[in-house]
Amino acid sequence: MFENLSDRLSGVFDRLTKQGALSEDDVKTALREVRVALLEADVSLPVARDFVKAVQEKATGQSVTKSVTPGQQVVKIVHDELVHVLKGDADPGALKIDNPPAPILMVGLQGSGKTTTTAKLAKRLKDREGKRVLMASLDTNRPAAMEQLAILGKQIGVDTLPIVKGEDPVAIARRAKTQASLGGYDVYMLDTAGRLHIDEELIAQAAAVRDVAQPRETLLVVDGLTGQDAVNVATEFDDKIGVTGVVLTRMDGDGRGGAALSMRAITGKPIRFVGLGEKMDAIETFEPDRIAGRILGMGDIVALVEKAQETIEAEQAERMMKRFQKGQFNMNDLRGQLEQMLKMGGMEGIMGMMPGMGKMKNQMAEAGMDDKVLRHQIALIQSMTKKERANPALLQASRKKRIAAGAGMQVSDLNKLLKMHRQMADMMKKMGKMGKKGMMRQMGSLLGGKGGMPPGGMPSQAEIDAAQAQMSKMGGGFPGMGGGAALPPGLSGFGKKK
């Protein structure tokens, strides 16, 4: 979503950080470019103007221009101001659903993803917070809207209110309230009807439901691709009904993301969640400091760790750690690692979250490195017999031809995979000799410095360079990336066919 903005800003800051000393004019020129970048990203004019003004006041003082690393100081000020724009002055805290049954009212225009978001949120409350949730559809206008919520409820294992034909939305809301109280539910979610645009009837209906249910939270679902109009919709709904938070959907799209940056500053309402795809688990809490880090190309290590925790099972990780400590690493282990990378969002997803790696994504794309490469390598491993996977030393010329043909690949591709496996096996043996603590230290040094991320979550350029230098010492280089930006150890077998 924020790719274009991120590219523009990183270009501006690259020029700033390369300069030894900064004059006030340098800062002003850079901020003028920042303002243009924000406006191009569809951020509203008043927000962009205030943002640049606030940064300029903080960035033109003696403390910045006379500091040892003025460029880094300006980047830090922009980062902090970006967090402030996204977060506002007060932290909204968790959803207010402590007194059961707590009603949550979902409102928004048609096609913004209300019904899907209702189900996603219900699944999240059930899985993460152990809540008993009841969903009720109040959409009597759209054909099959109620059935859609019932089907989604079955998929995610959440109860839905039985459908009674001919009932009006207020009666359904009353029935949901009674059912939630009698059934011992913690939360009940009311999915209201939408329109193509805001009209009196829509507002009156939502207000009537609000008066009956008296919701603890009223969440406005807004399509993230609608740009500035999303902010107007939020303002209108807040004036007429009263909104406690916003959910932005389709944030995995290629829109310019300006709505997210303007929403909090103009409406004063917090963005609670962002929808990142069509699957039922594709919803994340909106974390302003982490989003700001991603926009400025600083990565998001926290999200990377969370993703890893979600996709790696503890027992499986423990089993692998024991094997690695003994120096055992066969093709089954390599396949597990490759599948793990795909689950965590593939090459691009992982690189985007690692500090300082954002810029390498383009170089990787140019060098022919994408998730297809991972899938091809998994296909090659699946083309082997069980014995061959457990002991790759068996692979002689005739076996190699059979395996390559079985996966629809060339023998040269298989040779690259075997080379990568050898390098990774050697590295595992070395790390196994270090013991558990040594392995952790090694991982820490790869992520930049002794303690991983420095305070405030912002790695300095020196630390990023050190991490990349560490990588280039340990693993093979990669075509088209220069010496300092090599891949992590053992991944030198990737790339386009010669």
XYZ file of C-alpha atoms in Angstrom:
498
model
C 0.000 0.000 0.000
C 2.701 2.515 0.986
C 5.328 1.367 -1.527
C 5.467 4.557 -3.649
C 5.549 6.829 -0.598
C 8.219 4.642 0.986
C 10.389 4.775 -2.170
C 10.078 8.569 -2.436
C 10.917 9.192 1.218
C 13.860 6.793 1.266
C 15.305 8.639 -1.756
C 15.040 11.976 0.095
C 16.597 10.602 3.291
C 19.395 8.828 1.425
C 20.576 12.181 0.123
C 20.297 13.734 3.602
C 22.206 11.015 5.436
C 25.049 11.061 2.912
C 25.813 14.710 3.700
C 28.247 15.292 6.553
C 26.820 18.635 7.664
C 23.336 20.059 7.090
C 22.318 23.668 6.660
C 18.766 24.887 7.262
C 18.320 25.220 3.495
C 19.184 21.513 3.028
C 16.506 20.554 5.540
C 13.933 22.871 3.889
C 14.644 21.425 0.432
C 14.293 17.878 1.758
C 11.030 18.723 3.532
C 9.629 20.293 0.388
C 10.176 16.937 -1.329
C 8.595 15.153 1.648
C 5.513 17.354 1.275
C 5.223 16.581 -2.460
C 5.628 12.856 -1.691
C 2.812 13.027 0.897
C 0.481 14.885 -1.483
C 1.223 12.362 -4.251
C 0.345 9.604 -1.778
C -3.115 11.207 -1.499
C -2.617 12.630 2.003
C -4.956 15.602 2.474
C -3.395 19.066 2.050
C -3.967 20.364 5.633
C -2.408 17.193 7.108
C 0.637 17.360 4.795
C 1.091 21.080 5.537
C 0.881 20.619 9.326
C 3.162 17.590 9.191
C 5.932 19.432 7.303
C 5.558 22.495 9.529
C 5.912 20.411 12.716
C 8.975 18.585 11.362
C 10.568 21.846 10.176
C 10.229 23.438 13.626
C 11.968 20.492 15.268
C 14.537 19.866 12.537
C 15.978 23.356 11.985
C 17.268 23.902 15.531
C 20.967 23.953 16.472
C 20.682 20.515 18.107
C 20.046 18.930 14.705
C 22.243 20.899 12.314
C 25.221 20.792 14.720
C 24.803 17.132 15.754
C 27.194 14.374 14.658
C 24.642 12.673 12.402
C 22.215 15.411 11.314
C 20.642 13.277 8.563
C 19.792 10.527 11.031
C 18.316 13.097 13.431
C 15.986 14.440 10.719
C 14.876 10.876 9.849
C 14.125 10.247 13.544
C 12.088 13.477 13.796
C 10.083 12.535 10.668
C 9.519 9.041 12.117
C 8.250 10.435 15.451
C 5.977 12.962 13.715
C 4.604 10.237 11.418
C 3.763 8.133 14.489
C 2.041 11.182 16.020
C -0.074 11.757 12.862
C -1.118 8.084 12.791
C -1.665 7.762 16.533
C -2.940 11.155 17.735
C -2.413 12.400 21.268
C -4.177 9.684 23.255
C -3.776 5.913 23.002
C -7.222 4.369 22.339
C -6.331 1.172 24.253
C -8.046 -2.184 23.704
C -11.628 -2.649 22.495
C -14.131 -1.936 25.316
C -15.732 -5.362 25.533
C -15.257 -6.161 29.215
C -18.949 -6.211 30.363
C -20.671 -9.195 28.729
C -22.608 -9.228 26.504
C -20.790 -6.273 24.886
C -22.372 -5.046 21.625
C -20.154 -3.993 18.694
C -21.907 -2.097 15.879
C -20.368 -2.359 12.391
C -21.289 0.501 10.004
C -20.102 1.665 6.572
C -20.950 2.017 2.900
C -21.845 -0.908 0.644
C -18.921 -2.922 -0.728
C -16.402 -1.702 1.860
C -16.138 -5.202 3.379
C -18.366 -4.924 6.481
C -19.636 -8.516 6.534
C -16.193 -10.041 5.916
C -14.598 -7.733 8.503
C -17.298 -8.682 11.053
C -16.376 -12.355 10.594
C -12.608 -11.644 10.704
C -12.980 -9.666 13.921
C -15.211 -12.357 15.474
C -12.596 -15.015 14.656
C -9.843 -12.856 16.153
C -11.821 -12.296 19.393
C -12.578 -16.032 19.630
C -9.047 -17.275 18.888
C -6.907 -14.622 20.553
C -9.019 -13.488 23.490
C -11.103 -16.611 24.084
C -14.417 -14.714 23.785
C -17.777 -16.331 22.955
C -19.092 -14.292 20.033
C -22.533 -14.060 18.406
C -22.881 -12.428 14.967
C -26.138 -10.975 13.633
C -26.805 -9.571 10.147
C -29.157 -6.572 10.051
C -28.826 -6.169 6.278
C -32.361 -6.768 4.981
C -31.689 -4.980 1.653
C -28.829 -6.834 -0.026
C -29.749 -10.256 -1.426
C -28.157 -13.158 0.525
C -26.353 -10.792 2.957
C -27.668 -12.727 5.976
C -26.783 -16.084 4.399
C -23.258 -14.793 3.684
C -22.680 -14.068 7.385
C -24.158 -17.472 8.344
C -21.765 -19.269 5.948
C -18.765 -17.275 7.231
C -19.868 -18.116 10.803
C -19.805 -21.851 9.978
C -16.337 -21.509 8.410
C -14.800 -19.841 11.467
C -16.806 -21.673 14.139
C -18.723 -18.631 15.436
C -22.487 -18.665 16.145
C -24.820 -16.505 14.058
C -28.335 -15.365 14.928
C -30.977 -17.569 13.184
C -32.500 -15.778 10.171
C -36.186 -14.768 10.465
C -37.550 -13.479 7.151
C -39.443 -10.180 7.129
C -37.975 -8.759 10.351
C -36.768 -5.169 10.334
C -33.193 -4.281 11.499
C -34.308 -2.871 14.889
C -36.249 -6.079 15.718
C -33.206 -8.196 14.728
C -30.985 -6.053 16.982
C -33.394 -6.582 19.914
C -33.466 -10.342 19.280
C -29.634 -10.436 19.114
C -29.436 -8.603 22.454
C -31.819 -11.106 24.115
C -30.063 -14.122 22.558
C -26.623 -12.854 23.669
C -27.839 -12.381 27.260
C -29.593 -15.767 27.491
C -26.863 -17.677 25.618
C -24.005 -16.434 27.807
C -22.097 -14.704 25.003
C -19.261 -12.241 25.791
C -19.690 -10.158 22.632
C -22.391 -9.754 20.004
C -21.628 -8.074 16.688
C -24.268 -6.296 14.606
C -23.524 -6.097 10.870
C -25.656 -3.234 9.516
C -26.787 -2.535 5.942
C -24.780 -0.277 3.615
C -25.635 2.031 0.702
C -23.654 3.180 -2.306
C -23.547 6.645 -0.718
C -24.627 8.219 2.578
C -28.356 8.990 2.618
C -30.966 9.859 5.245
C -32.505 6.386 5.325
C -29.154 4.664 5.986
C -28.266 7.092 8.794
C -31.749 6.856 10.380
C -31.652 3.040 10.321
C -28.149 2.883 11.857
C -29.144 5.463 14.515
C -32.265 3.438 15.458
C -30.155 0.274 15.865
C -27.598 2.249 17.899
C -30.334 3.450 20.282
C -31.590 -0.122 20.841
C -28.193 -1.835 21.219
C -26.236 1.026 22.877
C -22.942 -0.377 21.533
C -19.678 -0.261 23.501
C -17.823 0.129 20.188
C -19.080 1.496 16.857
C -16.586 0.517 14.174
C -16.723 2.211 10.777
C -15.483 -0.018 7.951
C -13.883 2.020 5.145
C -12.366 0.839 1.865
C -8.685 1.868 1.945
C -8.647 2.273 -1.862
C -11.198 5.111 -1.929
C -8.548 7.752 -1.081
C -9.618 11.101 0.330
C -13.318 10.258 0.142
C -12.770 7.696 2.914
C -12.026 10.591 5.299
C -15.239 12.415 4.232
C -17.285 9.246 4.840
C -15.728 8.865 8.323
C -16.487 12.501 9.203
C -20.116 12.169 8.050
C -20.753 8.923 9.958
C -19.139 10.333 13.093
C -21.329 13.464 12.989
C -24.575 11.510 12.512
C -24.045 8.274 14.446
C -20.860 8.596 16.522
C -17.912 6.349 15.659
C -15.370 4.986 18.190
C -12.887 3.507 15.708
C -12.146 2.860 12.037
C -11.282 -0.362 10.189
C -9.482 0.165 6.860
C -9.932 -2.710 4.409
C -7.962 -3.664 1.259
C -4.716 -2.304 2.680
C -2.903 -5.061 0.776
C -3.904 -3.324 -2.483
C -1.797 -0.958 -4.573
C -3.695 2.209 -3.620
C -1.671 5.136 -2.317
C -2.555 4.820 1.352
C -3.201 8.529 1.951
C -6.522 7.788 3.675
C -4.704 5.984 6.491
C -2.408 8.959 7.080
C -5.213 11.549 6.982
C -7.908 9.589 8.850
C -6.721 10.064 12.422
C -5.572 13.679 11.936
C -8.874 14.882 10.440
C -11.525 12.748 12.200
C -9.704 12.314 15.510
C -10.855 8.664 15.499
C -8.292 5.867 15.910
C -7.696 3.315 13.169
C -8.299 0.079 15.083
C -7.664 -2.632 12.493
C -6.521 -3.037 8.896
C -7.767 -5.736 6.509
C -4.892 -7.272 4.523
C -6.524 -9.882 2.311
C -9.566 -12.069 1.715
C -8.762 -14.894 4.149
C -10.416 -14.909 7.560
C -7.144 -14.349 9.435
C -6.011 -11.446 7.200
C -6.662 -8.703 9.762
C -4.100 -6.918 11.942
C -4.295 -4.351 14.695
C -3.125 -0.963 13.427
C 0.221 -0.223 15.130
C 1.249 3.379 14.268
C 4.927 3.060 15.232
C 5.339 -0.141 13.233
C 3.492 1.272 10.188
C 5.731 4.385 10.359
C 8.780 2.104 10.449
C 7.602 0.286 7.325
C 6.838 3.527 5.470
C 10.355 4.834 6.204
C 11.946 1.533 5.139
C 13.102 0.658 8.670
C 11.368 -2.705 8.608
C 9.113 -4.231 11.199
C 10.997 -6.870 13.169
C 8.146 -7.223 15.691
C 5.667 -8.215 12.952
C 8.251 -10.626 11.486
C 8.681 -12.336 14.874
C 4.890 -12.468 15.401
C 4.431 -14.033 11.943
C 7.124 -16.598 12.736
C 5.426 -17.454 16.057
C 2.076 -17.936 14.301
C 3.466 -20.228 11.606
C 6.120 -22.210 13.519
C 4.902 -24.854 15.943
C 6.909 -24.912 19.184
C 7.475 -28.708 19.145
C 8.618 -28.663 15.533
C 11.051 -25.792 16.262
C 12.477 -27.666 19.282
C 12.902 -30.827 17.193
C 14.715 -28.904 14.445
C 16.949 -27.125 16.958
C 18.066 -30.507 18.359
C 18.821 -31.809 14.857
C 20.794 -28.669 13.975
C 22.815 -28.941 17.200
C 23.826 -32.461 16.146
C 24.799 -31.047 12.747
C 21.995 -32.950 10.960
C 20.407 -31.125 8.034
C 18.877 -33.090 5.174
C 16.569 -32.258 2.279
C 13.436 -32.646 4.436
C 14.788 -29.932 6.745
C 15.547 -27.673 3.776
C 12.019 -28.183 2.428
C 10.635 -27.262 5.866
C 12.658 -24.037 5.832
C 11.496 -23.097 2.312
C 7.833 -23.799 3.136
C 8.230 -21.733 6.295
C 9.436 -18.753 4.219
C 6.378 -19.023 1.953
C 4.025 -19.139 4.967
C 5.605 -15.977 6.368
C 4.829 -13.993 3.207
C 7.574 -15.179 0.869
C 10.820 -13.426 0.031
C 9.267 -10.003 -0.465
C 7.238 -10.137 2.754
C 10.226 -11.107 4.890
C 12.648 -8.640 3.261
C 10.110 -5.806 3.634
C 10.013 -6.347 7.404
C 13.785 -6.535 7.919
C 15.543 -3.235 8.717
C 17.464 -1.827 5.766
C 16.352 -4.592 3.421
C 13.461 -2.700 1.805
C 15.698 -1.317 -0.938
C 17.024 -4.787 -1.782
C 13.545 -5.945 -2.854
C 13.877 -4.241 -6.261
C 17.350 -5.660 -6.790
C 16.036 -9.114 -5.940
C 13.201 -8.742 -8.458
C 15.676 -7.670 -11.170
C 17.882 -10.673 -10.415
C 14.922 -13.025 -10.916
C 14.428 -13.876 -7.280
C 10.828 -14.319 -6.229
C 8.586 -16.895 -4.583
C 8.524 -18.971 -7.789
C 12.152 -19.879 -7.074
C 11.163 -21.240 -3.657
C 8.290 -23.255 -5.157
C 10.569 -24.697 -7.866
C 13.055 -25.796 -5.215
C 10.314 -27.429 -3.133
C 9.164 -29.249 -6.332
C 12.704 -30.577 -6.864
C 12.858 -31.897 -3.279
C 9.414 -33.520 -3.656
C 10.649 -35.245 -6.832
C 13.220 -37.186 -4.747
C 12.583 -40.528 -3.038
C 12.480 -40.726 0.784
C 16.000 -42.221 0.838
C 17.372 -39.443 -1.380
C 15.846 -36.732 0.805
C 17.311 -38.283 3.952
C 20.733 -38.754 2.331
C 21.482 -36.323 -0.553
C 24.945 -37.923 -0.993
C 23.203 -40.719 -2.969
C 22.455 -38.340 -5.845
C 24.526 -39.373 -8.864
C 24.085 -38.299 -12.507
C 21.255 -40.716 -13.454
C 19.271 -39.926 -10.298
C 19.750 -36.199 -10.885
C 18.324 -36.496 -14.420
C 15.282 -38.380 -13.101
C 14.635 -35.863 -10.301
C 15.017 -32.813 -12.583
C 12.691 -34.350 -15.221
C 10.144 -35.219 -12.514
C 10.014 -31.579 -11.385
C 10.081 -30.198 -14.943
C 13.423 -28.476 -14.258
C 17.023 -28.664 -15.497
C 19.825 -30.656 -13.822
C 21.676 -27.328 -13.363
C 18.766 -26.145 -11.145
C 19.128 -29.264 -9.013
C 22.885 -28.688 -8.731
C 22.232 -25.158 -7.439
C 19.834 -26.575 -4.855
C 22.391 -29.176 -3.729
C 25.071 -26.490 -3.420
C 22.725 -24.389 -1.307
C 21.935 -27.426 0.867
C 25.675 -28.137 1.391
C 26.346 -24.541 2.434
C 23.408 -24.525 4.844
C 24.409 -27.931 6.283
C 27.964 -26.636 6.880
C 26.586 -23.553 8.595
C 24.271 -25.685 10.779
C 27.249 -27.821 11.827
C 29.212 -24.709 12.826
C 26.243 -23.311 14.728
C 25.622 -26.710 16.344
C 29.149 -26.651 17.781
C 28.475 -23.196 19.296
C 25.518 -24.576 21.298
C 22.163 -22.894 21.819
C 23.543 -19.593 23.137
C 26.013 -19.341 20.277
C 23.212 -19.870 17.753
C 21.187 -17.084 19.337
C 24.204 -14.743 19.293
C 24.770 -15.534 15.624
C 21.117 -14.738 14.816
C 21.369 -11.526 16.853
C 24.426 -10.365 14.937
C 22.636 -11.024 11.619
C 19.785 -8.743 12.701
C 22.171 -5.875 13.394
C 24.313 -5.562 16.498
C 24.441 -7.393 19.823
C 20.930 -6.776 21.067
C 19.000 -6.879 17.790
C 17.149 -3.573 17.453
C 18.345 -0.461 19.323
C 15.975 1.460 21.632
C 13.112 3.115 19.769
C 13.160 0.402 17.099
C 15.255 2.449 14.642
C 18.526 0.910 13.429
C 21.170 3.411 12.398
C 22.721 3.251 8.926
C 25.986 2.029 10.477
C 24.191 -0.910 12.099
C 22.394 -1.787 8.871
C 25.739 -1.713 7.019
C 27.307 -3.872 9.748
C 24.493 -6.435 9.440
C 24.879 -6.545 5.668
C 28.657 -6.857 5.959
C 28.136 -9.754 8.391
C 25.870 -11.420 5.837
C 28.362 -11.010 3.011
C 31.114 -12.616 5.174
C 28.949 -15.623 5.938
C 27.183 -16.390 2.642
C 27.675 -16.281 -1.108
C 27.145 -13.014 -2.963
C 24.266 -12.386 -5.282
C 24.338 -11.056 -8.860
C 23.220 -7.473 -9.259
C 23.397 -6.574 -5.591
C 26.953 -5.443 -5.009
C 29.243 -6.858 -2.311
C 27.671 -5.310 0.812
C 24.163 -6.570 0.165
C 24.623 -10.351 -0.049
C 21.943 -12.827 0.805
C 21.830 -14.638 4.146
C 24.156 -17.668 4.268
C 23.425 -20.569 2.010
C 21.015 -18.818 -0.331
C 23.535 -18.290 -3.114
C 21.891 -20.945 -5.302
C 19.044 -18.591 -6.256
C 18.779 -16.393 -9.336
C 17.967 -16.410 -13.016
C 19.224 -19.199 -15.200
C 22.333 -18.220 -17.055
